[in-house]
Short mmCIF file of C-alpha atoms in Angstrom, two decimals:
data_model
loop_
_atom_site.label_atom_id
_atom_site.label_comp_id
_atom_site.label_asym_id
_atom_site.label_seq_id
_atom_site.Cartn_x
_atom_site.Cartn_y
_atom_site.Cartn_z
CA UNK U 1 -114.92 -52.30 156.52
CA UNK U 2 -113.47 -54.34 159.16
CA UNK U 3 -110.62 -56.71 157.80
CA UNK U 4 -112.38 -59.96 159.53
CA UNK U 5 -116.03 -60.38 160.13
CA UNK U 6 -117.30 -62.18 162.87
CA UNK U 7 -121.08 -63.22 162.75
CA UNK U 8 -123.24 -62.52 165.69
CA UNK U 9 -124.32 -65.37 167.52
CA UNK U 10 -128.11 -66.54 166.93
CA UNK U 11 -130.25 -66.16 170.02
CA UNK U 12 -130.22 -70.19 170.73
CA UNK U 13 -126.40 -70.36 170.69
CA UNK U 14 -126.30 -67.14 172.89
CA UNK U 15 -128.62 -69.10 175.34
CA UNK U 16 -126.63 -72.09 175.39
CA UNK U 17 -123.25 -70.07 176.06
CA UNK U 18 -124.95 -68.00 178.84
CA UNK U 19 -126.05 -71.32 180.90
CA UNK U 20 -122.81 -73.03 180.28
CA UNK U 21 -123.92 -75.44 177.80
CA UNK U 22 -120.75 -74.70 175.58
CA UNK U 23 -120.32 -78.49 174.44
CA UNK U 24 -123.71 -78.25 172.75
CA UNK U 25 -123.01 -74.90 171.31
CA UNK U 26 -119.71 -76.07 169.93
CA UNK U 27 -120.94 -79.25 168.51
CA UNK U 28 -123.76 -77.52 166.71
CA UNK U 29 -122.83 -76.13 163.35
CA UNK U 30 -123.29 -72.69 162.23
CA UNK U 31 -126.06 -72.31 159.51
CA UNK U 32 -125.64 -70.33 156.61
CA UNK U 33 -128.78 -68.27 157.55
CA UNK U 34 -126.69 -66.72 160.59
CA UNK U 35 -124.60 -64.99 158.37
CA UNK U 36 -127.48 -63.67 156.15
CA UNK U 37 -129.98 -62.87 158.90
CA UNK U 38 -127.54 -60.20 160.45
CA UNK U 39 -126.10 -57.16 158.61
CA UNK U 40 -122.43 -56.65 158.71
CA UNK U 41 -121.01 -53.64 160.34
CA UNK U 42 -120.34 -51.41 157.27
CA UNK U 43 -118.49 -48.32 157.42
CA UNK U 44 -120.63 -45.35 156.03
CA UNK U 45 -119.42 -41.93 155.54
CA UNK U 46 -122.55 -39.62 155.01
CA UNK U 47 -120.46 -36.47 154.13
CA UNK U 48 -121.43 -37.26 150.23
CA UNK U 49 -125.01 -36.26 151.00
CA UNK U 50 -123.90 -32.50 152.22
CA UNK U 51 -121.36 -32.09 149.27
CA UNK U 52 -122.87 -30.13 146.26
CA UNK U 53 -123.51 -31.90 143.14
CA UNK U 54 -121.35 -30.95 140.18
CA UNK U 55 -123.51 -29.47 137.54
CA UNK U 56 -122.14 -32.08 134.92
CA UNK U 57 -123.97 -34.68 137.05
CA UNK U 58 -127.31 -33.09 136.93
CA UNK U 59 -128.30 -35.42 133.91
CA UNK U 60 -129.95 -32.35 132.15
CA UNK U 61 -132.81 -32.29 134.73
CA UNK U 62 -135.08 -29.33 134.32
CA UNK U 63 -134.48 -26.58 136.82
CA UNK U 64 -137.91 -27.01 138.66
CA UNK U 65 -136.75 -30.47 139.63
CA UNK U 66 -133.53 -29.18 141.09
CA UNK U 67 -135.14 -26.46 143.28
CA UNK U 68 -134.45 -28.32 146.58
CA UNK U 69 -134.27 -26.61 150.00
CA UNK U 70 -130.52 -26.38 151.14
CA UNK U 71 -131.84 -27.30 154.78
CA UNK U 72 -133.71 -30.51 153.59
CA UNK U 73 -131.40 -32.86 155.32
CA UNK U 74 -131.58 -30.95 158.49
CA UNK U 75 -135.34 -30.92 158.43
CA UNK U 76 -135.63 -34.85 158.39
CA UNK U 77 -136.86 -36.41 161.33
CA UNK U 78 -135.10 -38.85 163.18
CA UNK U 79 -136.50 -41.89 161.48
CA UNK U 80 -135.50 -40.46 157.95
CA UNK U 81 -138.81 -39.20 156.93
CA UNK U 82 -139.37 -35.65 155.84
CA UNK U 83 -141.26 -33.62 158.41
CA UNK U 84 -144.99 -33.57 158.62
CA UNK U 85 -145.64 -30.29 156.89
CA UNK U 86 -144.35 -31.35 153.58
CA UNK U 87 -147.75 -31.78 152.00
CA UNK U 88 -148.65 -28.20 152.65
CA UNK U 89 -145.44 -27.18 151.10
CA UNK U 90 -146.07 -29.34 148.15
CA UNK U 91 -149.81 -28.04 147.62
CA UNK U 92 -148.07 -24.56 147.60
CA UNK U 93 -145.79 -25.64 145.03
CA UNK U 94 -148.56 -27.09 142.84
CA UNK U 95 -150.72 -24.20 143.00
CA UNK U 96 -147.75 -22.02 141.63
CA UNK U 97 -147.38 -24.42 138.78
CA UNK U 98 -151.15 -24.55 138.14
CA UNK U 99 -151.19 -20.72 138.09
CA UNK U 100 -148.47 -20.52 135.72
CA UNK U 101 -150.14 -22.97 133.37
CA UNK U 102 -153.39 -21.13 133.56
CA UNK U 103 -151.67 -17.72 132.89
CA UNK U 104 -150.23 -19.46 129.61
CA UNK U 105 -153.57 -20.62 128.51
CA UNK U 106 -154.93 -17.22 128.71
CA UNK U 107 -151.92 -16.02 126.69
CA UNK U 108 -152.63 -18.47 124.08
CA UNK U 109 -156.40 -17.71 123.61
CA UNK U 110 -157.23 -18.12 120.00
CA UNK U 111 -160.91 -17.20 120.11
CA UNK U 112 -160.44 -14.45 117.33
CA UNK U 113 -158.44 -16.67 115.18
CA UNK U 114 -160.95 -19.42 115.23
CA UNK U 115 -163.77 -16.80 114.25
CA UNK U 116 -161.63 -15.35 111.67
CA UNK U 117 -161.87 -18.53 109.48
CA UNK U 118 -158.22 -18.71 108.93
CA UNK U 119 -158.32 -22.36 109.32
CA UNK U 120 -161.27 -24.44 108.76
CA UNK U 121 -162.11 -28.19 108.78
CA UNK U 122 -164.61 -28.87 106.01
CA UNK U 123 -165.56 -32.45 106.43
CA UNK U 124 -163.65 -35.37 104.35
CA UNK U 125 -162.78 -35.94 100.79
CA UNK U 126 -163.66 -38.68 98.63
CA UNK U 127 -161.89 -41.38 100.54
CA UNK U 128 -162.52 -40.23 104.03
CA UNK U 129 -159.65 -38.29 104.90
CA UNK U 130 -160.22 -34.80 106.84
CA UNK U 131 -159.71 -31.90 104.91
CA UNK U 132 -158.17 -28.65 106.46
CA UNK U 133 -158.20 -25.26 104.60
CA UNK U 134 -155.81 -22.51 105.49
CA UNK U 135 -156.63 -19.28 103.71
CA UNK U 136 -153.93 -16.72 103.43
CA UNK U 137 -156.24 -13.68 102.80
CA UNK U 138 -157.67 -14.09 106.47
CA UNK U 139 -154.32 -13.77 108.04
CA UNK U 140 -154.02 -10.78 110.22
CA UNK U 141 -151.29 -8.28 109.94
CA UNK U 142 -147.84 -9.41 111.68
CA UNK U 143 -148.59 -6.40 114.17
CA UNK U 144 -151.66 -8.10 115.02
CA UNK U 145 -150.57 -11.62 115.29
CA UNK U 146 -147.04 -12.22 116.14
CA UNK U 147 -145.47 -15.20 114.04
CA UNK U 148 -144.78 -17.50 116.91
CA UNK U 149 -148.43 -16.97 118.25
CA UNK U 150 -149.55 -18.11 114.62
CA UNK U 151 -147.32 -21.10 114.97
CA UNK U 152 -148.80 -22.19 118.31
CA UNK U 153 -152.42 -21.72 116.68
CA UNK U 154 -151.57 -23.99 113.78
CA UNK U 155 -150.22 -26.61 115.89
CA UNK U 156 -152.99 -26.59 118.55
CA UNK U 157 -155.48 -26.72 115.67
CA UNK U 158 -153.72 -29.56 113.76
CA UNK U 159 -153.19 -31.69 117.04
CA UNK U 160 -156.89 -32.64 116.85
CA UNK U 161 -156.49 -34.16 113.58
CA UNK U 162 -152.93 -35.40 112.97
CA UNK U 163 -153.84 -38.83 114.44
CA UNK U 164 -155.61 -39.79 111.06
CA UNK U 165 -155.18 -39.44 107.58
CA UNK U 166 -155.89 -35.69 106.52
CA UNK U 167 -155.29 -33.35 103.57
CA UNK U 168 -154.13 -29.76 103.58
CA UNK U 169 -155.33 -27.37 101.24
CA UNK U 170 -153.50 -23.74 101.19
CA UNK U 171 -155.14 -20.93 99.34
CA UNK U 172 -152.10 -18.44 98.81
CA UNK U 173 -154.17 -15.58 97.37
CA UNK U 174 -154.30 -12.66 99.70
CA UNK U 175 -150.76 -13.08 101.01
CA UNK U 176 -149.25 -9.63 101.25
CA UNK U 177 -146.04 -7.85 102.82
CA UNK U 178 -148.38 -6.75 105.85
CA UNK U 179 -149.47 -10.38 106.80
CA UNK U 180 -146.77 -12.39 105.30
CA UNK U 181 -144.57 -14.20 107.79
CA UNK U 182 -140.77 -13.92 107.53
CA UNK U 183 -139.12 -16.65 105.54
CA UNK U 184 -137.12 -17.75 108.57
CA UNK U 185 -140.58 -18.50 110.22
CA UNK U 186 -141.30 -21.03 107.47
CA UNK U 187 -138.28 -22.90 108.17
CA UNK U 188 -139.06 -22.64 112.06
CA UNK U 189 -142.59 -24.15 111.22
CA UNK U 190 -141.14 -26.85 109.01
CA UNK U 191 -139.12 -27.92 111.97
CA UNK U 192 -141.91 -27.34 114.73
CA UNK U 193 -144.07 -29.62 112.55
CA UNK U 194 -142.26 -32.95 113.31
CA UNK U 195 -143.14 -36.58 112.37
CA UNK U 196 -146.31 -36.62 113.98
CA UNK U 197 -147.97 -33.87 111.96
CA UNK U 198 -146.27 -35.18 108.66
CA UNK U 199 -146.81 -38.91 108.85
CA UNK U 200 -150.46 -38.71 108.51
CA UNK U 201 -150.44 -35.70 106.19
CA UNK U 202 -151.65 -37.45 102.74
CA UNK U 203 -151.54 -34.29 100.34
CA UNK U 204 -150.59 -30.67 100.61
CA UNK U 205 -152.39 -28.60 98.00
CA UNK U 206 -151.10 -25.27 97.19
CA UNK U 207 -153.49 -23.28 95.26
CA UNK U 208 -152.62 -19.92 93.36
CA UNK U 209 -148.87 -20.28 94.22
CA UNK U 210 -146.78 -17.28 93.38
CA UNK U 211 -143.03 -17.04 92.62
CA UNK U 212 -142.49 -16.49 96.30
CA UNK U 213 -143.94 -19.70 97.03
CA UNK U 214 -141.96 -21.63 94.50
CA UNK U 215 -138.96 -19.96 95.60
CA UNK U 216 -139.23 -20.95 99.19
CA UNK U 217 -140.09 -24.46 98.63
CA UNK U 218 -137.08 -24.57 96.41
CA UNK U 219 -134.84 -23.36 99.20
CA UNK U 220 -136.28 -25.86 101.60
CA UNK U 221 -136.12 -28.53 99.21
CA UNK U 222 -132.63 -29.84 100.38
CA UNK U 223 -133.95 -30.14 103.99
CA UNK U 224 -137.39 -31.51 102.87
CA UNK U 225 -137.68 -35.50 102.91
CA UNK U 226 -138.32 -36.88 99.53
CA UNK U 227 -141.40 -38.68 100.87
CA UNK U 228 -142.83 -35.30 102.12
CA UNK U 229 -142.11 -33.61 98.84
CA UNK U 230 -144.17 -36.16 97.00
CA UNK U 231 -147.16 -34.91 99.02
CA UNK U 232 -146.75 -31.26 97.71
CA UNK U 233 -148.90 -30.40 94.64
CA UNK U 234 -149.32 -27.14 92.79
CA UNK U 235 -152.70 -25.71 91.39
CA UNK U 236 -152.88 -22.70 89.42
CA UNK U 237 -156.78 -22.68 89.40
CA UNK U 238 -159.41 -23.89 91.80
CA UNK U 239 -160.97 -26.25 89.20
CA UNK U 240 -157.68 -28.21 89.05
CA UNK U 241 -158.58 -29.29 92.81
CA UNK U 242 -161.88 -30.98 91.75
CA UNK U 243 -160.57 -34.64 91.17
CA UNK U 244 -158.92 -34.35 94.70
CA UNK U 245 -161.47 -32.28 96.60
CA UNK U 246 -165.25 -31.66 96.50
CA UNK U 247 -165.09 -27.78 95.88
CA UNK U 248 -168.70 -27.38 97.16
CA UNK U 249 -167.44 -28.52 100.61
CA UNK U 250 -164.74 -25.77 100.63
CA UNK U 251 -165.83 -22.40 102.18
CA UNK U 252 -163.57 -20.71 99.64
CA UNK U 253 -163.34 -16.73 100.44
CA UNK U 254 -164.95 -14.52 97.95
CA UNK U 255 -161.61 -12.92 97.38
CA UNK U 256 -159.88 -16.16 96.24
CA UNK U 257 -162.90 -16.78 93.76
CA UNK U 258 -162.59 -13.48 92.16
CA UNK U 259 -158.97 -13.84 91.86
CA UNK U 260 -159.28 -17.19 90.39
CA UNK U 261 -162.16 -15.72 87.83
CA UNK U 262 -159.53 -12.98 86.92
CA UNK U 263 -156.91 -15.69 86.03
CA UNK U 264 -159.27 -17.73 84.05
CA UNK U 265 -160.25 -14.62 82.19
CA UNK U 266 -156.66 -14.24 80.91
CA UNK U 267 -156.34 -17.80 79.96
CA UNK U 268 -159.02 -19.07 77.59
CA UNK U 269 -157.61 -22.50 77.42
CA UNK U 270 -158.02 -22.94 81.24
CA UNK U 271 -161.30 -21.25 81.40
CA UNK U 272 -162.31 -24.13 78.83
CA UNK U 273 -160.76 -26.89 80.94
CA UNK U 274 -162.81 -25.46 84.21
CA UNK U 275 -166.04 -25.58 82.08
CA UNK U 276 -165.47 -29.19 81.12
CA UNK U 277 -164.49 -30.49 84.57
CA UNK U 278 -167.61 -28.87 86.18
CA UNK U 279 -169.71 -30.85 83.79
CA UNK U 280 -168.10 -34.09 85.02
CA UNK U 281 -169.71 -34.58 88.36
CA UNK U 282 -169.16 -37.27 90.91
CA UNK U 283 -171.70 -39.63 92.15
CA UNK U 284 -173.13 -37.46 95.13
CA UNK U 285 -173.45 -34.35 92.90
CA UNK U 286 -175.25 -36.54 90.19
CA UNK U 287 -177.75 -37.39 92.82
CA UNK U 288 -178.21 -33.80 94.10
CA UNK U 289 -178.81 -32.77 90.47
CA UNK U 290 -181.26 -35.52 89.87
CA UNK U 291 -183.09 -34.52 92.99
CA UNK U 292 -183.32 -30.59 91.98
CA UNK U 293 -184.51 -31.66 88.64
CA UNK U 294 -187.30 -33.47 90.05
CA UNK U 295 -186.09 -36.98 88.88
CA UNK U 296 -186.21 -39.85 91.29
CA UNK U 297 -182.96 -41.70 91.81
CA UNK U 298 -182.95 -45.36 90.85
CA UNK U 299 -184.69 -47.74 93.54
CA UNK U 300 -181.07 -49.51 94.07
CA UNK U 301 -179.54 -46.22 94.97
CA UNK U 302 -178.03 -46.41 98.80
CA UNK U 303 -175.42 -43.29 98.40
CA UNK U 304 -176.61 -39.99 98.63
CA UNK U 305 -180.12 -40.53 99.64
CA UNK U 306 -182.25 -40.61 102.79
CA UNK U 307 -182.70 -43.64 104.99
CA UNK U 308 -186.68 -43.69 104.16
CA UNK U 309 -185.69 -44.00 100.44
CA UNK U 310 -183.63 -46.91 101.29
CA UNK U 311 -186.16 -48.55 103.35
CA UNK U 312 -188.87 -48.19 100.81
CA UNK U 313 -186.88 -49.55 97.95
CA UNK U 314 -185.58 -52.71 100.21
CA UNK U 315 -188.35 -54.61 101.45
CA UNK U 316 -186.06 -57.39 102.59
CA UNK U 317 -184.16 -54.86 104.84
CA UNK U 318 -184.05 -56.20 108.36
CA UNK U 319 -184.19 -53.74 111.33
CA UNK U 320 -183.89 -50.56 109.11
CA UNK U 321 -180.00 -51.55 108.48
CA UNK U 322 -179.17 -50.61 104.84
CA UNK U 323 -177.70 -53.52 102.91
CA UNK U 324 -174.24 -51.76 102.44
CA UNK U 325 -173.97 -50.92 106.16
CA UNK U 326 -174.82 -54.60 107.03
CA UNK U 327 -172.21 -56.00 104.43
CA UNK U 328 -169.45 -53.41 105.84
CA UNK U 329 -170.18 -54.51 109.42
CA UNK U 330 -170.27 -58.11 108.91
CA UNK U 331 -167.17 -57.95 107.14
CA UNK U 332 -165.34 -55.87 109.34
CA UNK U 333 -166.70 -58.12 112.46
CA UNK U 334 -164.21 -60.95 111.56
CA UNK U 335 -161.40 -61.24 113.92
CA UNK U 336 -158.65 -60.34 111.49
CA UNK U 337 -160.58 -57.18 110.48
CA UNK U 338 -161.29 -56.03 114.06
CA UNK U 339 -157.49 -56.46 114.77
CA UNK U 340 -156.49 -54.19 111.93
CA UNK U 341 -154.21 -51.45 113.31
CA UNK U 342 -155.55 -47.88 112.27
CA UNK U 343 -158.99 -49.42 111.06
CA UNK U 344 -161.26 -46.55 110.27
CA UNK U 345 -158.17 -44.12 110.59
CA UNK U 346 -156.50 -45.07 107.22
CA UNK U 347 -157.55 -44.16 104.12
CA UNK U 348 -158.24 -46.49 100.82
CA UNK U 349 -157.96 -46.11 97.25
CA UNK U 350 -160.06 -43.81 95.94
CA UNK U 351 -160.84 -45.46 92.62
CA UNK U 352 -161.50 -48.55 94.45
CA UNK U 353 -163.97 -46.78 96.70
CA UNK U 354 -165.70 -45.19 93.78
CA UNK U 355 -166.24 -48.41 92.08
CA UNK U 356 -167.71 -49.91 95.25
CA UNK U 357 -170.24 -47.15 95.46
CA UNK U 358 -171.16 -47.50 91.86
CA UNK U 359 -171.74 -51.25 92.28
CA UNK U 360 -173.87 -50.48 95.49
CA UNK U 361 -175.94 -47.92 93.72
CA UNK U 362 -176.60 -50.31 90.74
CA UNK U 363 -177.63 -52.99 93.33
CA UNK U 364 -174.52 -55.39 92.29
CA UNK U 365 -172.87 -57.56 94.92
CA UNK U 366 -169.67 -56.03 96.23
CA UNK U 367 -166.20 -57.35 97.19
CA UNK U 368 -164.02 -55.53 99.55
CA UNK U 369 -161.07 -57.37 98.21
CA UNK U 370 -159.71 -58.70 101.39
CA UNK U 371 -159.03 -55.28 102.61
CA UNK U 372 -160.78 -54.13 105.83
CA UNK U 373 -159.84 -50.46 105.11
CA UNK U 374 -162.07 -50.50 101.92
CA UNK U 375 -164.97 -51.54 104.11
CA UNK U 376 -164.06 -49.14 106.74
CA UNK U 377 -163.85 -46.21 104.39
CA UNK U 378 -167.17 -47.15 102.52
CA UNK U 379 -169.06 -47.20 105.84
CA UNK U 380 -167.86 -43.71 106.43
CA UNK U 381 -168.91 -42.59 102.96
CA UNK U 382 -172.36 -43.89 103.49
CA UNK U 383 -172.88 -41.85 106.77
CA UNK U 384 -171.29 -38.76 105.13
CA UNK U 385 -173.52 -38.98 102.04
CA UNK U 386 -176.94 -39.27 103.97
CA UNK U 387 -179.40 -36.44 102.94
CA UNK U 388 -179.51 -35.80 106.63
CA UNK U 389 -177.03 -36.81 109.19
CA UNK U 390 -178.04 -39.85 111.50
CA UNK U 391 -178.11 -37.98 114.55
CA UNK U 392 -180.58 -35.53 112.51
CA UNK U 393 -180.41 -31.76 112.08
CA UNK U 394 -183.05 -31.09 114.93
CA UNK U 395 -180.14 -32.67 117.36
CA UNK U 396 -177.44 -30.56 116.29
CA UNK U 397 -177.57 -27.52 118.59
CA UNK U 398 -178.37 -29.92 121.42
CA UNK U 399 -175.08 -31.74 120.95
CA UNK U 400 -173.13 -28.68 120.97
CA UNK U 401 -174.27 -28.14 124.40
CA UNK U 402 -172.77 -31.42 125.65
CA UNK U 403 -169.61 -29.93 127.28
CA UNK U 404 -171.73 -27.63 129.12
CA UNK U 405 -173.69 -30.12 131.06
CA UNK U 406 -172.59 -31.45 134.39
CA UNK U 407 -171.24 -34.96 134.47
CA UNK U 408 -174.37 -35.62 136.72
CA UNK U 409 -176.72 -34.73 134.02
CA UNK U 410 -175.11 -35.81 130.84
CA UNK U 411 -176.64 -39.43 131.08
CA UNK U 412 -180.24 -38.02 131.35
CA UNK U 413 -179.89 -35.50 128.62
CA UNK U 414 -178.05 -37.88 126.23
CA UNK U 415 -180.85 -40.64 126.93
CA UNK U 416 -183.59 -37.98 126.19
CA UNK U 417 -181.90 -37.05 122.75
CA UNK U 418 -181.26 -40.72 121.71
CA UNK U 419 -184.53 -42.29 122.97
CA UNK U 420 -186.97 -39.75 122.47
CA UNK U 421 -185.74 -37.15 119.80
CA UNK U 422 -184.28 -39.60 117.32
CA UNK U 423 -186.71 -41.30 114.78
CA UNK U 424 -187.02 -44.87 115.14
CA UNK U 425 -185.05 -45.90 111.99
CA UNK U 426 -182.29 -43.43 112.90
CA UNK U 427 -182.19 -45.11 116.46
CA UNK U 428 -181.79 -48.49 115.16
CA UNK U 429 -179.11 -47.80 112.57
CA UNK U 430 -177.23 -45.76 115.42
CA UNK U 431 -177.63 -48.43 118.01
CA UNK U 432 -176.34 -50.91 115.30
CA UNK U 433 -173.09 -48.92 114.38
CA UNK U 434 -172.47 -47.81 118.09
CA UNK U 435 -172.47 -51.50 119.29
CA UNK U 436 -170.27 -52.53 116.53
CA UNK U 437 -167.58 -49.75 117.28
CA UNK U 438 -167.77 -50.89 120.75
CA UNK U 439 -166.46 -54.06 119.67
CA UNK U 440 -163.70 -52.24 117.61
CA UNK U 441 -162.73 -50.16 120.68
CA UNK U 442 -162.58 -53.37 122.72
CA UNK U 443 -159.60 -54.61 120.61
CA UNK U 444 -157.85 -51.33 120.87
CA UNK U 445 -154.75 -52.87 122.31
CA UNK U 446 -154.30 -54.32 118.92
CA UNK U 447 -155.82 -51.98 116.55
CA UNK U 448 -155.04 -48.82 118.34
CA UNK U 449 -158.49 -47.43 117.97
CA UNK U 450 -159.68 -46.17 121.39
CA UNK U 451 -163.30 -44.89 121.77
CA UNK U 452 -161.71 -41.28 121.70
CA UNK U 453 -159.98 -42.35 118.40
CA UNK U 454 -163.23 -43.72 117.06
CA UNK U 455 -165.04 -40.54 118.28
CA UNK U 456 -162.74 -38.36 116.17
CA UNK U 457 -163.25 -40.27 113.02
CA UNK U 458 -167.05 -40.87 113.38
CA UNK U 459 -168.24 -37.84 115.07
CA UNK U 460 -168.39 -35.24 111.94
CA UNK U 461 -169.88 -38.21 109.95
CA UNK U 462 -172.96 -38.64 112.40
CA UNK U 463 -173.80 -34.77 113.03
CA UNK U 464 -173.55 -31.59 110.91
CA UNK U 465 -175.27 -28.39 110.64
CA UNK U 466 -178.24 -27.99 107.93
CA UNK U 467 -175.84 -25.63 105.80
CA UNK U 468 -173.29 -28.58 105.94
CA UNK U 469 -170.51 -26.06 107.07
CA UNK U 470 -169.13 -27.15 110.37
CA UNK U 471 -166.96 -24.85 112.39
CA UNK U 472 -163.82 -25.70 114.51
CA UNK U 473 -165.88 -24.92 117.51
CA UNK U 474 -168.44 -27.46 116.96
CA UNK U 475 -165.92 -30.39 116.44
CA UNK U 476 -165.09 -30.75 120.19
CA UNK U 477 -168.52 -31.14 121.54
CA UNK U 478 -169.52 -33.54 118.68
CA UNK U 479 -166.45 -35.77 119.20
CA UNK U 480 -167.11 -35.57 123.00
CA UNK U 481 -170.84 -36.74 122.54
CA UNK U 482 -169.69 -39.61 120.23
CA UNK U 483 -167.19 -40.63 122.68
CA UNK U 484 -169.90 -40.76 125.40
CA UNK U 485 -172.16 -42.86 123.24
CA UNK U 486 -169.29 -45.32 122.90
CA UNK U 487 -168.58 -45.52 126.58
CA UNK U 488 -172.09 -45.77 127.71
CA UNK U 489 -173.63 -47.68 124.96
CA UNK U 490 -174.95 -50.47 127.39
CA UNK U 491 -177.06 -47.96 129.43
CA UNK U 492 -178.21 -45.70 126.45
CA UNK U 493 -179.51 -48.00 123.92
CA UNK U 494 -181.66 -49.91 126.19
CA UNK U 495 -184.76 -50.34 123.64
#
C-alpha cells in the first residue's frame, strides 16, 4: 500500500480547477464522503489463488467438494464469472451423484427381509407406545444376509418410529451358529444406534435369554449407560410379558410358542403362574370375552365397543362424538395443552390410563390430573380399542393404494373414500378429530408435532386390517393418507 494516500477530487472540485476557479476550490472544505466514496489504490497480489492449498487447511471437507478443475481460474470470463456452459457441467455432475444414490438404493433393497417377518410392528401397548418385535428364528443365515446389511435394515426400519416412544420385544429363540451375528457386530450395532434410537426406546424386552445373551450384556455393561441399562428386562417365559404387552397382538412364531411350552413343561411352578396370569384379563380382553359369551357390555361402556353401541346408549351425544372423545379434545384444546412439546408422541403412566378407562366404562367423571399426556394417550387408546377402525375395514385396501395414485388424482380419490364410503357417524367423528389435530399441528413450532409427526402417531390407530395384524409395508401408505387428510382437511371435509 502507498505510504501516503491522496484522495481523488470530486467531480465538482475537478470542474472548478479546470475552469480556473481555484479560490473557490481552495475555500471549500473537503467532505468526509470524498474519502469514502472513492476506493484507495490497494496493492493486490493474486499469486495466492494459484498456489495449492495445503491439505491441513482443507478443514475436513469431503473429497467430492474438493474436486475442482485445475483450469478453473483460466476458464473465468473477463468479468470474473464462470463460463456460460457451467450449468451443463453441473447437471452432468448431479446426474452422476443421483446414479450413485440409485445404485446404493438398489443394493439396499430389503423386500425379502420385510416379507420374512424378522421385524414386525404390531400396534401399540397399553399406554400408546409402538411395539416392535424382532424374531431371531427368522434371521437368514450369515451367508445369505451379511451382518452389515442386517444393521442397515434394522436402522432403516426403526427410523420410521424412533421419533416417538416405542418398545422393542426381542424373541431370542431360534438363534443358532448359522444365523448368529458375530459378537463384534453387537458392539458395532450398539454404537450405530445413537441417541436418536435410544432416547425414545422405553423398554427392551429380551424373551427366552440364553447364557450367550447374558454374557454379551455383561461384557457390554461397562460401555452401556445406566439409563439404557434400566430399560432392559429379561423374561424366561412368554406369559411374563403379559403385564407389559398384550400377547394377542404379537405374531409370535410357532417355533417360539413350542419352545415356551417345552420350558413350561419342565417347570410346573412357572406353568401354574402362566395359567393364573391368563385368567387375569385386561379391559379389552374382558370386553371380547363378554361379546363371545353373548353378553352385552354395560351401557356406559366406551372402550372396546362400536360407535353404534356408544350412540345407542348415549342419547345426549352431540354430532355422534363419544363423550370420552369430546372430553379429551376439549381438555387438549386449551392453549397450554396444545403447546405441550411432544403431545401425542409421549407416553403416560399405565396405571393412570387404566384407571381412566375404568372410570369411563363405569360412566364416572374423569380427571386428567392436569396432564395433557393423559388425555392424549386416552384418545389414542379409544380409537385403537374400537371394534372396527374409524376408517373401517372396507377402506383399508383402498388406503394402501394411496401412494400409487398420481398427485393429480389423490384429492378426487380421497374425497370419494371419505365423503361417499365412510358411514355418517364415522365421517363426523373423523372430521372432528382431524380438525382438532389441524389445530395441534398449527402450533408445531412449540409442540414439535407437524402433520407428518401426527400422521405417524394416528395413522395406525385409524386404519388396520380385519385380522388386526398390520404389515410393515402397510404403515407407509396409511401414514401418508393420514398426513394428506391433515394437510387438506379444509377441502376434504366439506359437509
